[in-house]
XYZ file of C-alpha atoms in Angstrom:
410
model
C 155.906 87.487 163.561
C 152.766 88.234 161.538
C 152.614 90.839 158.800
C 150.455 93.105 160.990
C 152.837 92.863 163.922
C 155.788 93.651 161.666
C 153.982 96.658 160.240
C 153.105 97.976 163.696
C 156.683 97.506 164.834
C 158.279 99.242 161.862
C 155.584 101.839 161.268
C 155.894 101.301 157.521
C 152.104 101.183 157.229
C 151.877 104.935 157.905
C 153.076 106.382 154.620
C 153.022 110.077 153.743
C 150.147 109.414 151.327
C 148.103 107.784 154.080
C 148.879 110.599 156.517
C 147.515 113.090 153.999
C 144.460 110.976 153.161
C 143.501 110.287 156.783
C 144.004 113.955 157.676
C 141.876 115.239 154.809
C 139.097 112.780 155.653
C 139.027 113.765 159.337
C 139.284 117.465 158.525
C 136.360 117.201 156.093
C 134.277 115.316 158.662
C 135.124 117.920 161.307
C 134.120 120.852 159.111
C 130.912 119.125 158.004
C 129.982 118.210 161.590
C 130.530 121.747 162.855
C 128.633 123.284 159.954
C 125.764 120.838 160.399
C 125.608 121.439 164.143
C 125.345 125.183 163.599
C 122.777 124.803 160.809
C 120.545 122.611 162.971
C 120.705 124.919 165.983
C 117.889 127.130 167.153
C 119.631 130.460 167.070
C 122.494 130.098 169.530
C 121.095 126.924 171.154
C 121.964 123.511 169.741
C 119.681 120.514 169.301
C 120.467 119.316 172.830
C 119.385 122.574 174.421
C 122.973 123.708 175.075
C 124.591 126.927 173.890
C 126.769 126.707 170.814
C 130.291 126.473 172.142
C 128.851 125.006 175.399
C 131.676 125.788 177.859
C 132.391 129.146 176.230
C 129.083 130.343 177.654
C 130.704 130.461 181.111
C 133.590 132.537 179.737
C 131.232 134.980 178.034
C 128.959 135.275 181.084
C 131.983 135.877 183.321
C 133.127 138.533 180.877
C 129.749 140.292 181.071
C 129.880 140.210 184.869
C 133.391 141.668 184.750
C 132.299 144.533 182.512
C 129.467 145.181 184.964
C 131.910 145.344 187.872
C 130.672 142.066 189.375
C 133.484 139.670 188.504
C 133.351 137.874 191.857
C 129.785 136.740 191.074
C 131.197 134.374 188.434
C 132.453 132.134 191.239
C 128.952 131.863 192.747
C 127.175 129.077 190.787
C 123.604 130.509 191.090
C 124.722 134.013 190.061
C 126.917 132.706 187.252
C 124.088 130.503 185.978
C 121.666 133.422 186.124
C 123.989 135.444 183.902
C 124.419 132.523 181.494
C 120.630 132.409 181.143
C 120.492 136.181 180.682
C 123.013 135.966 177.831
C 120.515 133.743 176.011
C 117.469 135.906 176.738
C 116.371 133.910 179.755
C 116.383 130.500 178.100
C 116.968 127.640 180.523
C 120.470 126.641 179.414
C 122.570 124.207 181.485
C 125.044 125.564 184.025
C 128.709 125.731 182.998
C 130.935 126.718 185.907
C 133.684 129.330 185.891
C 136.824 127.834 187.474
C 139.660 130.078 186.284
C 141.977 132.325 188.342
C 140.962 136.004 188.406
C 143.542 137.185 185.866
C 141.678 135.214 183.176
C 138.780 137.658 183.496
C 140.719 139.911 181.092
C 140.236 137.431 178.236
C 136.605 136.850 179.203
C 135.908 140.583 179.196
C 137.397 140.983 175.712
C 135.052 138.334 174.294
C 132.082 139.964 176.055
C 132.672 143.230 174.194
C 131.126 141.495 171.171
C 127.763 139.750 170.770
C 127.907 136.107 171.849
C 128.449 134.712 168.336
C 131.200 137.218 167.659
C 132.888 136.521 170.993
C 132.783 132.783 170.325
C 134.257 133.266 166.848
C 137.024 135.482 168.221
C 137.774 132.961 170.976
C 137.958 129.936 168.670
C 139.626 131.484 165.626
C 142.326 133.434 167.473
C 143.308 130.479 169.651
C 143.227 128.068 166.686
C 145.541 130.336 164.695
C 147.939 130.530 167.650
C 147.973 126.726 167.964
C 148.552 126.172 164.245
C 151.292 128.808 164.145
C 153.171 127.134 166.988
C 152.849 123.680 165.424
C 154.215 125.031 162.129
C 157.072 126.798 163.918
C 158.083 123.594 165.717
C 157.920 121.451 162.572
C 158.122 123.611 159.407
C 157.103 120.946 156.894
C 154.410 120.974 154.174
C 152.090 118.520 155.975
C 152.259 120.098 159.427
C 149.301 122.462 159.142
C 147.072 119.788 157.588
C 147.866 117.169 160.227
C 147.613 119.716 163.074
C 144.249 121.025 161.829
C 142.875 117.500 161.403
C 144.010 116.369 164.867
C 140.764 114.996 166.393
C 141.161 117.008 169.598
C 140.619 120.122 167.459
C 137.036 119.039 166.837
C 136.509 118.158 170.511
C 137.868 121.530 171.626
C 135.798 123.547 169.144
C 132.665 121.614 170.079
C 133.191 122.511 173.727
C 134.213 126.101 173.028
C 137.204 125.421 175.252
C 140.643 126.989 175.683
C 142.916 124.032 174.902
C 144.234 125.751 171.752
C 145.667 128.449 174.023
C 147.148 125.817 176.337
C 148.839 123.925 173.510
C 150.114 127.146 171.931
C 151.587 128.474 175.190
C 153.251 125.211 176.207
C 154.468 124.420 172.693
C 155.770 127.943 172.212
C 157.573 127.905 175.564
C 159.294 124.602 174.825
C 160.239 125.777 171.332
C 161.891 128.929 172.705
C 163.393 127.584 175.920
C 166.915 127.225 174.522
C 167.028 130.311 172.281
C 164.928 132.783 174.287
C 164.593 131.424 177.839
C 163.048 134.614 179.257
C 160.271 134.625 176.665
C 159.720 130.918 177.303
C 159.297 131.746 180.994
C 156.691 134.390 180.210
C 154.677 131.871 178.182
C 154.916 129.347 181.013
C 153.767 132.034 183.448
C 150.731 132.721 181.267
C 149.865 129.025 181.539
C 148.950 129.726 185.166
C 145.366 130.200 183.953
C 145.327 126.368 183.914
C 147.364 125.748 187.081
C 146.671 122.001 187.143
C 148.932 121.563 184.109
C 151.895 123.248 185.752
C 152.476 120.704 188.511
C 155.563 119.131 186.925
C 156.918 122.079 184.953
C 159.005 123.295 187.939
C 160.467 119.796 188.334
C 161.704 119.811 184.746
C 163.007 123.376 184.869
C 164.872 122.895 188.150
C 166.352 119.567 186.998
C 167.491 121.284 183.813
C 168.819 124.329 185.741
C 166.704 126.636 183.591
C 167.003 129.544 186.009
C 166.205 132.419 183.594
C 163.030 130.632 182.512
C 162.048 129.958 186.119
C 162.620 133.608 187.030
C 160.581 134.880 184.080
C 157.725 132.468 184.814
C 157.612 133.477 188.485
C 157.717 137.167 187.599
C 154.905 136.731 185.073
C 152.638 134.972 187.575
C 153.399 137.613 190.200
C 152.570 140.369 187.723
C 149.279 138.702 186.726
C 148.239 138.365 190.358
C 149.235 141.948 191.192
C 147.382 143.396 188.201
C 144.232 141.413 189.005
C 144.390 142.634 192.624
C 144.778 146.230 191.441
C 141.979 146.065 188.871
C 139.457 143.698 190.485
C 140.279 143.942 194.197
C 140.896 141.264 196.800
C 137.279 140.065 197.016
C 137.534 138.303 193.681
C 140.494 136.251 194.895
C 138.618 135.360 198.058
C 135.701 134.194 195.896
C 138.063 132.173 193.692
C 139.586 130.268 196.608
C 136.146 129.591 198.071
C 134.954 128.214 194.724
C 137.785 125.699 194.554
C 135.986 123.377 196.970
C 133.023 123.217 194.565
C 135.353 122.356 191.665
C 137.130 119.691 193.681
C 134.105 118.102 195.357
C 131.420 118.256 192.681
C 133.263 118.371 189.368
C 136.256 116.159 190.174
C 135.643 113.890 193.175
C 131.972 113.174 192.472
C 132.461 113.030 188.700
C 130.005 115.790 187.902
C 131.197 115.922 184.304
C 131.280 112.116 183.916
C 134.174 109.761 184.641
C 134.517 108.928 180.959
C 135.198 112.571 180.138
C 137.967 113.057 182.736
C 141.073 111.390 181.320
C 143.154 110.909 184.471
C 144.322 108.055 186.679
C 142.119 109.472 189.444
C 139.040 109.319 187.219
C 139.867 105.817 185.992
C 140.165 104.588 189.576
C 136.855 106.207 190.522
C 135.218 104.795 187.386
C 136.303 101.332 188.523
C 134.742 101.846 191.946
C 137.675 103.062 194.044
C 136.980 105.453 196.896
C 138.320 109.002 196.812
C 141.339 108.307 199.024
C 142.439 105.322 196.925
C 141.975 107.289 193.707
C 144.147 110.131 195.017
C 146.779 107.588 196.066
C 146.873 106.136 192.563
C 147.126 109.617 191.075
C 149.862 110.593 193.530
C 151.968 107.511 192.788
C 151.713 108.219 189.071
C 152.697 111.852 189.592
C 155.754 110.837 191.647
C 156.833 108.392 188.945
C 156.424 111.069 186.294
C 158.418 113.554 188.375
C 161.272 111.064 188.761
C 161.314 110.363 185.032
C 161.261 114.041 184.129
C 163.999 114.897 186.630
C 166.237 112.211 185.130
C 165.486 113.294 181.575
C 165.839 117.060 182.030
C 169.125 116.841 183.928
C 170.555 114.608 181.206
C 172.049 115.607 177.859
C 169.096 114.139 175.960
C 167.721 116.060 172.994
C 165.469 118.991 173.859
C 162.797 117.551 171.560
C 162.504 114.465 173.779
C 162.501 116.580 176.929
C 159.721 118.744 175.486
C 157.656 115.749 174.395
C 157.941 114.084 177.794
C 157.000 117.255 179.665
C 153.908 117.774 177.507
C 152.587 114.249 178.058
C 153.537 114.286 181.761
C 151.691 117.592 182.271
C 148.475 115.868 181.235
C 149.147 112.720 183.247
C 150.092 114.439 186.517
C 146.792 116.163 187.190
C 143.610 114.399 188.333
C 141.590 117.040 186.466
C 142.192 116.662 182.732
C 139.236 116.480 180.352
C 139.035 115.076 176.846
C 139.420 118.490 175.175
C 142.640 119.020 177.161
C 144.116 116.205 175.067
C 144.942 118.990 172.606
C 148.229 119.144 174.510
C 149.122 115.700 173.122
C 149.815 117.568 169.880
C 152.808 119.209 171.565
C 154.192 115.842 172.679
C 153.655 114.374 169.224
C 155.169 117.200 167.189
C 158.398 117.352 169.220
C 158.807 113.565 169.091
C 158.171 113.574 165.348
C 160.739 116.338 164.874
C 163.311 114.233 166.710
C 162.389 111.112 164.743
C 162.622 112.854 161.384
C 166.081 114.132 162.289
C 167.468 110.920 163.820
C 165.223 108.115 162.582
C 162.357 106.268 164.242
C 162.759 103.103 166.302
C 160.465 100.123 166.841
C 156.801 100.941 167.568
C 157.367 104.695 167.754
C 155.428 105.618 164.622
C 152.499 103.368 165.522
C 152.272 104.738 169.067
C 152.463 108.309 167.776
C 149.584 107.487 165.434
C 147.613 106.060 168.362
C 148.264 109.233 170.357
C 147.053 111.309 167.417
C 143.727 109.481 167.050
C 142.960 108.800 170.734
C 141.076 112.083 171.456
C 138.429 110.905 168.997
C 137.909 107.623 170.848
C 138.776 108.136 174.503
C 135.434 109.318 175.886
C 133.236 106.868 173.997
C 135.444 103.863 174.775
C 135.662 104.805 178.463
C 131.889 105.237 178.559
C 131.222 101.868 176.947
C 133.945 99.751 178.537
C 135.471 101.811 181.426
C 138.848 101.363 179.668
C 140.760 104.685 179.997
C 142.282 104.601 176.516
C 143.518 108.198 176.672
C 145.338 107.519 179.945
C 146.883 104.299 178.626
C 148.157 105.910 175.428
C 149.573 108.891 177.323
C 151.475 106.626 179.718
C 152.755 104.660 176.746
C 153.913 107.821 175.000
C 155.720 109.097 178.096
C 157.430 105.731 178.636
C 158.391 105.540 174.977
C 159.966 108.985 175.174
C 162.093 107.982 178.160
C 163.071 104.781 176.374
C 164.084 106.723 173.289
C 166.230 109.086 175.343
C 167.941 106.129 177.050
C 168.448 104.304 173.741
C 169.884 107.397 172.076
C 172.331 107.798 174.930
C 173.402 104.143 174.732
C 173.892 104.453 170.980
C 175.988 107.595 171.383
C 178.190 105.946 174.041
C 178.662 102.856 171.855
C 179.529 105.031 168.867
C 182.057 106.976 170.922
C 183.721 103.743 172.066
C 183.984 102.582 168.467
C 185.566 105.864 167.395
C 188.088 105.672 170.270
C 188.957 102.076 169.368
C 189.413 102.974 165.706
C 191.612 105.907 166.648
């Protein structure tokens, strides 16, 4: 075996010094890129004619419509686009659709209480702090904040003005608390309903693990969110939401309106390679069923909660056909729980190298898919999920062997 192969297998190449150096370099590049992008903008419009924070413009516009008592208009593309233009004094900015359930209007309205720049700052900074706090709580080590802040998906998410910091914080926080405070974990999972596509497999894991208090709290939270939104916004807004789902499915997902290279799913990869819609859904469905079977086995077992959490985080991304490159922020949850388990029990062959690949892949996934059609993000995620199941199986085998030795010695 070559020196490189040995290093990849053992993971010895990734020393603490290198982790720090790589993180500082990427963090410095991220800060410089963001600062330069803002400095080169024309007011609130960047050099490409898009609003700073791009996708946040749809959140802010929806918030303005909510404050004006016209929340349902956010689900009508022409009306939503008209408001996005109005936010920027009539400038012809691109359309960024509003696809969230009605209870997310509360967050949008809060940001719209401030001028656009202030709302964007509040949105990014508050969600970034929540993400970093959860990462530090899961793995309270000196390097955690540096590595979490330098994670390339942070730059992607900030550049898009997206909500993936919230998603990672809610899922990571729920999985951190699920043993000690199951009801609070359920509330956090219920709040994740603002991104319903990521909750497809969460019930599978919770039922397999007989996490009934968490299931009850999650269901109650979703019911409360729906009831409050009905009471405050009325039923028309829900009717508009359900009508808008066909636009999201047909234009954004099935026709690749955002670009196949940007959507990091099995469905998108199949479509990028020329498959028809039915075939692509079949591929996605088979993957989702495989993930569900793996999660059910893992969560009903006595495997470590860190491995269960890591697998659920990566499977949540893999199960949905609609996962974009900024959503890869959730990989941080899978990584940090796996790392916590490895630091406590040791790392096995190829684990460190694959974790490093998962950490860097958000920086490369879109460009590589665009140039080669290779879905690197999808491949790494599948590898990480499979590795987690392998680790759980190996740990169990080791424990059984150790128990047999102890019995024999006794």
